PDB file of C-alpha atoms in Angstrom:
ATOM      1  CA  MET A   1      11.466  14.329 -71.877  1.00 48.00           C
ATOM      2  CA  LEU A   2      14.184  16.629 -70.925  1.00 55.00           C
ATOM      3  CA  GLY A   3      16.641  13.505 -72.421  1.00 58.00           C
ATOM      4  CA  PHE A   4      15.094  10.971 -70.726  1.00 56.00           C
ATOM      5  CA  GLY A   5      12.491   8.411 -71.156  1.00 56.00           C
ATOM      6  CA  GLY A   6       9.170   8.014 -68.676  1.00 59.00           C
ATOM      7  CA  HIS A   7       7.891  10.036 -66.463  1.00 60.00           C
ATOM      8  CA  PHE A   8       9.458  13.086 -64.886  1.00 58.00           C
ATOM      9  CA  ALA A   9       8.724  11.840 -61.478  1.00 56.00           C
ATOM     10  CA  THR A  10      10.493   8.673 -62.524  1.00 56.00           C
ATOM     11  CA  LYS A  11      13.603  10.253 -63.187  1.00 55.00           C
ATOM     12  CA  SER A  12      16.250   8.431 -60.710  1.00 56.00           C
ATOM     13  CA  ARG A  13      15.781   6.073 -57.639  1.00 55.00           C
ATOM     14  CA  ARG A  14      17.462   9.421 -55.924  1.00 57.00           C
ATOM     15  CA  TYR A  15      14.992  12.330 -57.320  1.00 58.00           C
ATOM     16  CA  SER A  16      11.752  10.381 -57.396  1.00 59.00           C
ATOM     17  CA  THR A  17       8.479  10.176 -55.633  1.00 65.00           C
ATOM     18  CA  THR A  18       5.621   8.240 -55.999  1.00 72.00           C
ATOM     19  CA  HIS A  19       2.417  10.342 -57.229  1.00 74.00           C
ATOM     20  CA  THR A  20       0.672   9.068 -54.015  1.00 78.00           C
ATOM     21  CA  ARG A  21       2.772  10.520 -51.481  1.00 80.00           C
ATOM     22  CA  LEU A  22       3.067  13.997 -53.792  1.00 80.00           C
ATOM     23  CA  ARG A  23      -1.059  14.140 -53.979  1.00 82.00           C
ATOM     24  CA  ALA A  24      -0.714  13.098 -49.451  1.00 86.00           C
ATOM     25  CA  GLU A  25       1.375  16.431 -49.502  1.00 86.00           C
ATOM     26  CA  ARG A  26      -0.438  18.859 -50.996  1.00 86.00           C
ATOM     27  CA  ARG A  27      -3.631  17.290 -49.169  1.00 87.00           C
ATOM     28  CA  THR A  28      -2.060  17.878 -46.507  1.00 86.00           C
ATOM     29  CA  TRP A  29      -1.133  21.386 -47.669  1.00 84.00           C
ATOM     30  CA  ARG A  30      -4.754  22.619 -48.886  1.00 83.00           C
ATOM     31  CA  ARG A  31      -5.979  21.177 -45.106  1.00 82.00           C
ATOM     32  CA  THR A  32      -3.701  23.568 -43.005  1.00 81.00           C
ATOM     33  CA  SER A  33      -3.849  26.567 -45.691  1.00 79.00           C
ATOM     34  CA  ARG A  34      -7.519  26.661 -45.089  1.00 76.00           C
ATOM     35  CA  THR A  35      -7.444  25.922 -41.353  1.00 74.00           C
ATOM     36  CA  ASP A  36      -4.514  29.206 -41.703  1.00 75.00           C
ATOM     37  CA  HIS A  37      -6.902  31.626 -43.536  1.00 72.00           C
ATOM     38  CA  TRP A  38      -9.816  30.577 -41.000  1.00 70.00           C
ATOM     39  CA  ARG A  39      -7.712  31.156 -38.249  1.00 73.00           C
ATOM     40  CA  ARG A  40      -6.205  34.781 -39.487  1.00 72.00           C
ATOM     41  CA  HIS A  41      -9.643  36.503 -40.301  1.00 71.00           C
ATOM     42  CA  HIS A  42     -11.762  34.839 -37.421  1.00 70.00           C
ATOM     43  CA  GLY A  43      -9.725  34.776 -34.655  1.00 65.00           C
ATOM     44  CA  ASP A  44      -7.381  31.939 -33.071  1.00 56.00           C
ATOM     45  CA  ASP A  45      -9.428  30.831 -30.185  1.00 55.00           C
ATOM     46  CA  ASP A  46      -9.591  28.299 -28.756  1.00 52.00           C
ATOM     47  CA  GLN A  47     -12.540  26.971 -28.409  1.00 55.00           C
ATOM     48  CA  ASP A  48     -14.314  23.992 -29.658  1.00 54.00           C
ATOM     49  CA  LEU A  49     -14.749  23.938 -33.605  1.00 57.00           C
ATOM     50  CA  ASP A  50     -18.307  21.898 -33.435  1.00 63.00           C
ATOM     51  CA  ASP A  51     -20.213  20.777 -36.800  1.00 71.00           C
ATOM     52  CA  THR A  52     -23.121  22.405 -36.311  1.00 76.00           C
ATOM     53  CA  THR A  53     -25.558  23.265 -38.671  1.00 76.00           C
ATOM     54  CA  LEU A  54     -28.334  26.310 -39.001  1.00 76.00           C
ATOM     55  CA  VAL A  55     -31.625  25.289 -40.216  1.00 77.00           C
ATOM     56  CA  VAL A  56     -33.806  28.400 -41.058  1.00 81.00           C
ATOM     57  CA  CYS A  57     -37.685  27.296 -42.401  1.00 83.00           C
ATOM     58  CA  ARG A  58     -40.624  28.658 -42.924  1.00 82.00           C
ATOM     59  CA  LEU A  59     -42.986  26.595 -44.471  1.00 80.00           C
ATOM     60  CA  THR A  60     -46.698  28.241 -45.419  1.00 84.00           C
ATOM     61  CA  LEU A  61     -49.313  27.220 -47.413  1.00 81.00           C
ATOM     62  CA  ALA A  62     -49.848  28.033 -51.157  1.00 79.00           C
ATOM     63  CA  GLY A  63     -52.794  26.632 -52.000  1.00 80.00           C
ATOM     64  CA  ILE A  64     -54.139  22.949 -53.010  1.00 82.00           C
ATOM     65  CA  GLY A  65     -56.276  21.977 -56.241  1.00 85.00           C
ATOM     66  CA  TRP A  66     -56.542  24.491 -59.514  1.00 86.00           C
ATOM     67  CA  ASN A  67     -57.275  28.124 -59.543  1.00 87.00           C
ATOM     68  CA  SER A  68     -59.762  27.249 -62.078  1.00 91.00           C
ATOM     69  CA  THR A  69     -62.196  25.299 -63.389  1.00 92.00           C
ATOM     70  CA  ALA A  70     -60.852  25.457 -66.511  1.00 94.00           C
ATOM     71  CA  ASP A  71     -57.387  24.206 -64.674  1.00 93.00           C
ATOM     72  CA  ALA A  72     -58.987  21.224 -63.466  1.00 93.00           C
ATOM     73  CA  GLN A  73     -60.389  20.071 -66.544  1.00 95.00           C
ATOM     74  CA  LEU A  74     -56.776  20.347 -67.883  1.00 95.00           C
ATOM     75  CA  ALA A  75     -56.003  18.460 -65.601  1.00 94.00           C
ATOM     76  CA  ALA A  76     -58.827  15.635 -65.726  1.00 95.00           C
ATOM     77  CA  ASP A  77     -57.990  15.645 -69.495  1.00 97.00           C
ATOM     78  CA  ALA A  78     -54.461  14.935 -69.679  1.00 96.00           C
ATOM     79  CA  ALA A  79     -54.538  12.141 -67.120  1.00 96.00           C
ATOM     80  CA  ALA A  80     -56.897  10.501 -69.280  1.00 97.00           C
ATOM     81  CA  ARG A  81     -55.534  10.946 -72.462  1.00 97.00           C
ATOM     82  CA  ALA A  82     -52.199   8.997 -70.243  1.00 96.00           C
ATOM     83  CA  ARG A  83     -54.623   6.299 -69.260  1.00 97.00           C
ATOM     84  CA  GLU A  84     -55.868   5.646 -72.333  1.00 97.00           C
ATOM     85  CA  HIS A  85     -52.349   6.449 -74.011  1.00 96.00           C
ATOM     86  CA  ARG A  86     -51.061   3.639 -71.510  1.00 95.00           C
ATOM     87  CA  ALA A  87     -53.862   1.022 -72.257  1.00 95.00           C
ATOM     88  CA  LEU A  88     -53.098   1.249 -75.882  1.00 94.00           C
ATOM     89  CA  ALA A  89     -49.473   0.634 -75.096  1.00 93.00           C
ATOM     90  CA  ARG A  90     -49.955  -2.467 -73.093  1.00 91.00           C
ATOM     91  CA  GLU A  91     -52.841  -3.754 -75.806  1.00 91.00           C
ATOM     92  CA  GLU A  92     -49.921  -3.599 -78.508  1.00 90.00           C
ATOM     93  CA  ARG A  93     -47.750  -5.690 -76.263  1.00 87.00           C
ATOM     94  CA  THR A  94     -49.978  -8.092 -75.588  1.00 86.00           C
ATOM     95  CA  THR A  95     -50.916  -8.164 -79.006  1.00 85.00           C
ATOM     96  CA  SER A  96     -46.937  -8.577 -80.648  1.00 73.00           C
ATOM     97  CA  LYS A  97     -46.551 -11.507 -78.563  1.00 69.00           C
ATOM     98  CA  GLU A  98     -49.458 -13.330 -79.362  1.00 64.00           C
ATOM     99  CA  ASN A  99     -48.672 -13.056 -83.483  1.00 63.00           C
ATOM    100  CA  PRO A 100     -44.740 -12.981 -84.031  1.00 58.00           C
TER     101      PRO A 100
END
C-alpha cells in the first residue's frame, strides 16, 4: 500500500502511532464534542450535573383469569396435553435406557 509493506499507520517510526492512542484520542474527541453540543443547546450553567432518573409509572389491574369459560377450557386442555407429553417423554427416556 502506497509503496511500502505493512499497515498504513506503521510507515516509519517518525509518523507511526498506535491504534490504542488513536482510539483514545477519538474517544476524548467524542466526549468533548457531546459536552460542547449539550452546553450550546442547554446553556452553560455551573449547576451540578447529577445523574438523575425520573420514573413515572401507573399500574392498573387489567383482569384476573379468563374472559369466558371457553378460554378456561382451552387453557385446561393445553395444560393436560403438556402434562401428557412430558409423561410420555419421561417414559421414553427410561425405556430407551433399559433396552440399549
